[in-house]
PDB file of C-alpha atoms in Angstrom:
ATOM      1  CA  GLN A   1     117.212 100.702 100.579  1.00  0.00           C
ATOM      2  CA  VAL A   2     113.999  99.561 102.213  1.00  0.00           C
ATOM      3  CA  GLN A   3     111.239 102.076 102.795  1.00  0.00           C
ATOM      4  CA  LEU A   4     108.224 101.592 105.073  1.00  0.00           C
ATOM      5  CA  VAL A   5     104.744 103.000 104.614  1.00  0.00           C
ATOM      6  CA  GLU A   6     102.123 102.730 107.340  1.00  0.00           C
ATOM      7  CA  SER A   7      98.387 103.059 106.841  1.00  0.00           C
ATOM      8  CA  GLY A   8      95.128 102.398 108.642  1.00  0.00           C
ATOM      9  CA  GLY A   9      95.222 105.035 111.342  1.00  0.00           C
ATOM     10  CA  GLY A  10      92.272 107.255 112.133  1.00  0.00           C
ATOM     11  CA  LEU A  11      89.745 108.373 114.715  1.00  0.00           C
ATOM     12  CA  VAL A  12      87.804 105.756 116.653  1.00  0.00           C
ATOM     13  CA  GLN A  13      85.687 105.689 119.770  1.00  0.00           C
ATOM     14  CA  ALA A  14      86.846 103.914 122.902  1.00  0.00           C
ATOM     15  CA  GLY A  15      86.132 100.209 122.653  1.00  0.00           C
ATOM     16  CA  GLY A  16      86.475 100.238 118.895  1.00  0.00           C
ATOM     17  CA  SER A  17      89.002  98.594 116.593  1.00  0.00           C
ATOM     18  CA  LEU A  18      91.512  99.549 113.946  1.00  0.00           C
ATOM     19  CA  ARG A  19      93.945  97.589 111.825  1.00  0.00           C
ATOM     20  CA  LEU A  20      97.238  99.161 110.909  1.00  0.00           C
ATOM     21  CA  SER A  21      99.245  98.002 107.929  1.00  0.00           C
ATOM     22  CA  CYS A  22     102.874  98.485 107.068  1.00  0.00           C
ATOM     23  CA  VAL A  23     104.428  97.619 103.720  1.00  0.00           C
ATOM     24  CA  ALA A  24     108.157  97.473 103.105  1.00  0.00           C
ATOM     25  CA  SER A  25     109.361  98.278  99.605  1.00  0.00           C
ATOM     26  CA  GLY A  26     112.810  97.888  98.175  1.00  0.00           C
ATOM     27  CA  ARG A  27     115.464  95.249  98.566  1.00  0.00           C
ATOM     28  CA  ALA A  28     116.375  94.097 102.051  1.00  0.00           C
ATOM     29  CA  LEU A  29     119.874  92.967 102.956  1.00  0.00           C
ATOM     30  CA  ARG A  30     118.586  89.866 104.688  1.00  0.00           C
ATOM     31  CA  SER A  31     115.604  88.632 106.677  1.00  0.00           C
ATOM     32  CA  TYR A  32     114.182  91.064 109.179  1.00  0.00           C
ATOM     33  CA  ALA A  33     111.774  91.363 112.054  1.00  0.00           C
ATOM     34  CA  MET A  34     109.034  93.978 111.936  1.00  0.00           C
ATOM     35  CA  GLY A  35     107.800  95.952 114.891  1.00  0.00           C
ATOM     36  CA  TRP A  36     105.342  98.610 115.945  1.00  0.00           C
ATOM     37  CA  PHE A  37     106.081 101.507 118.267  1.00  0.00           C
ATOM     38  CA  ARG A  38     104.008 104.487 119.299  1.00  0.00           C
ATOM     39  CA  GLN A  39     104.599 107.977 120.566  1.00  0.00           C
ATOM     40  CA  ALA A  40     102.025 110.103 122.333  1.00  0.00           C
ATOM     41  CA  PRO A  41     102.414 113.887 122.641  1.00  0.00           C
ATOM     42  CA  GLY A  42     104.969 114.774 125.262  1.00  0.00           C
ATOM     43  CA  LYS A  43     106.020 111.178 125.782  1.00  0.00           C
ATOM     44  CA  GLU A  44     108.861 109.000 124.609  1.00  0.00           C
ATOM     45  CA  ARG A  45     108.436 106.470 121.855  1.00  0.00           C
ATOM     46  CA  GLU A  46     107.417 103.138 123.310  1.00  0.00           C
ATOM     47  CA  PHE A  47     107.410  99.552 122.127  1.00  0.00           C
ATOM     48  CA  VAL A  48     104.070  98.005 121.140  1.00  0.00           C
ATOM     49  CA  ALA A  49     104.697  94.698 119.396  1.00  0.00           C
ATOM     50  CA  THR A  50     107.159  92.852 117.194  1.00  0.00           C
ATOM     51  CA  ILE A  51     107.211  89.752 115.024  1.00  0.00           C
ATOM     52  CA  SER A  52     109.977  87.607 113.605  1.00  0.00           C
ATOM     53  CA  TRP A  53     110.651  86.994 109.915  1.00  0.00           C
ATOM     54  CA  SER A  54     108.912  83.615 110.044  1.00  0.00           C
ATOM     55  CA  GLY A  55     106.017  84.944 112.077  1.00  0.00           C
ATOM     56  CA  ASP A  56     106.550  82.304 114.743  1.00  0.00           C
ATOM     57  CA  THR A  57     107.784  84.657 117.440  1.00  0.00           C
ATOM     58  CA  THR A  58     105.890  87.670 118.735  1.00  0.00           C
ATOM     59  CA  TYR A  59     106.316  89.993 121.705  1.00  0.00           C
ATOM     60  CA  TYR A  60     103.899  92.549 123.093  1.00  0.00           C
ATOM     61  CA  ALA A  61     103.994  95.389 125.558  1.00  0.00           C
ATOM     62  CA  ASP A  62     102.033  94.574 128.691  1.00  0.00           C
ATOM     63  CA  SER A  63      99.755  97.550 128.038  1.00  0.00           C
ATOM     64  CA  VAL A  64      98.459  96.064 124.779  1.00  0.00           C
ATOM     65  CA  LYS A  65      98.715  92.356 125.380  1.00  0.00           C
ATOM     66  CA  ASP A  66      95.357  90.599 124.907  1.00  0.00           C
ATOM     67  CA  ARG A  67      94.016  93.605 122.966  1.00  0.00           C
ATOM     68  CA  PHE A  68      96.454  93.947 120.057  1.00  0.00           C
ATOM     69  CA  SER A  69      97.629  91.304 117.641  1.00  0.00           C
ATOM     70  CA  ILE A  70     100.571  91.506 115.266  1.00  0.00           C
ATOM     71  CA  SER A  71     100.678  89.328 112.187  1.00  0.00           C
ATOM     72  CA  ARG A  72     102.759  88.818 109.096  1.00  0.00           C
ATOM     73  CA  PRO A  73     101.299  87.061 106.070  1.00  0.00           C
ATOM     74  CA  ASP A  74     103.275  85.003 103.620  1.00  0.00           C
ATOM     75  CA  ALA A  75     104.173  88.216 101.842  1.00  0.00           C
ATOM     76  CA  LYS A  76     106.986  88.878 104.278  1.00  0.00           C
ATOM     77  CA  ASN A  77     107.213  92.561 103.470  1.00  0.00           C
ATOM     78  CA  THR A  78     103.885  93.319 105.164  1.00  0.00           C
ATOM     79  CA  VAL A  79     102.917  93.474 108.821  1.00  0.00           C
ATOM     80  CA  TYR A  80      99.566  94.149 110.432  1.00  0.00           C
ATOM     81  CA  LEU A  81      98.601  95.385 113.863  1.00  0.00           C
ATOM     82  CA  GLN A  82      95.033  94.537 114.806  1.00  0.00           C
ATOM     83  CA  MET A  83      93.977  96.790 117.661  1.00  0.00           C
ATOM     84  CA  ASN A  84      90.829  95.915 119.600  1.00  0.00           C
ATOM     85  CA  SER A  85      89.192  97.377 122.705  1.00  0.00           C
ATOM     86  CA  LEU A  86      90.955 100.655 122.085  1.00  0.00           C
ATOM     87  CA  LYS A  87      91.371 103.099 124.939  1.00  0.00           C
ATOM     88  CA  PRO A  88      91.998 106.850 124.927  1.00  0.00           C
ATOM     89  CA  GLU A  89      95.513 106.150 126.239  1.00  0.00           C
ATOM     90  CA  ASP A  90      96.247 104.297 122.989  1.00  0.00           C
ATOM     91  CA  THR A  91      96.152 107.647 121.196  1.00  0.00           C
ATOM     92  CA  ALA A  92      99.537 108.171 119.540  1.00  0.00           C
ATOM     93  CA  VAL A  93     101.434 108.185 116.299  1.00  0.00           C
ATOM     94  CA  TYR A  94     102.171 104.561 115.451  1.00  0.00           C
ATOM     95  CA  TYR A  95     105.427 103.722 113.725  1.00  0.00           C
ATOM     96  CA  CYS A  96     106.467 100.624 111.857  1.00  0.00           C
ATOM     97  CA  ALA A  97     110.113  99.582 111.875  1.00  0.00           C
ATOM     98  CA  ILE A  98     112.345  96.740 110.735  1.00  0.00           C
ATOM     99  CA  ALA A  99     115.266  95.125 112.511  1.00  0.00           C
ATOM    100  CA  TYR A 100     117.692  92.774 110.784  1.00  0.00           C
ATOM    101  CA  GLY A 101     117.783  89.590 112.822  1.00  0.00           C
ATOM    102  CA  PRO A 102     115.630  88.446 115.751  1.00  0.00           C
ATOM    103  CA  PRO A 103     112.706  90.620 116.898  1.00  0.00           C
ATOM    104  CA  PRO A 104     113.860  93.111 119.554  1.00  0.00           C
ATOM    105  CA  ARG A 105     111.833  95.238 121.949  1.00  0.00           C
ATOM    106  CA  GLU A 106     114.346  98.090 122.041  1.00  0.00           C
ATOM    107  CA  SER A 107     113.835 100.874 119.531  1.00  0.00           C
ATOM    108  CA  LYS A 108     117.592 101.419 119.161  1.00  0.00           C
ATOM    109  CA  LYS A 109     117.903  97.959 117.605  1.00  0.00           C
ATOM    110  CA  TYR A 110     115.658  98.843 114.688  1.00  0.00           C
ATOM    111  CA  ASP A 111     117.315  99.896 111.475  1.00  0.00           C
ATOM    112  CA  ILE A 112     114.626 101.511 109.343  1.00  0.00           C
ATOM    113  CA  TRP A 113     111.516 103.440 110.336  1.00  0.00           C
ATOM    114  CA  GLY A 114     108.345 104.591 108.653  1.00  0.00           C
ATOM    115  CA  LEU A 115     106.875 108.064 109.007  1.00  0.00           C
ATOM    116  CA  GLY A 116     104.002 106.931 111.209  1.00  0.00           C
ATOM    117  CA  THR A 117     100.217 106.966 111.190  1.00  0.00           C
ATOM    118  CA  GLN A 118      98.024 108.797 113.687  1.00  0.00           C
ATOM    119  CA  VAL A 119      95.614 106.864 115.882  1.00  0.00           C
ATOM    120  CA  THR A 120      93.163 108.864 117.962  1.00  0.00           C
ATOM    121  CA  VAL A 121      90.781 107.214 120.413  1.00  0.00           C
ATOM    122  CA  SER A 122      87.985 109.374 121.755  1.00  0.00           C
ATOM    123  CA  SER A 123      86.351 108.752 125.128  1.00  0.00           C
TER     124      SER A 123
END
């Protein structure tokens, strides 16, 4: 069973940057996409970004496009989320997840989730 561990969250001022990491351990059934979601207090979990197994295909939420970048090095079990020009509205718990098959935007299509890492952006 694959387990996911996120890291890299923290407190940053508006306009700053953070890079989140997510490492998958254990044996996967087959190739998988990796995605990032976030959940702010009192709000539903929302899609942020996702990347295919090969790294060739990426999708972003409109709210983070041009500010965030998802990447997946040759070590396929790791995914990064580079977050630039952070805004207070980016404050949330960020979750990493994997989906067997093509990269989806819908959270219900993800099979395994990490416990999340807190990102707080101060104004």
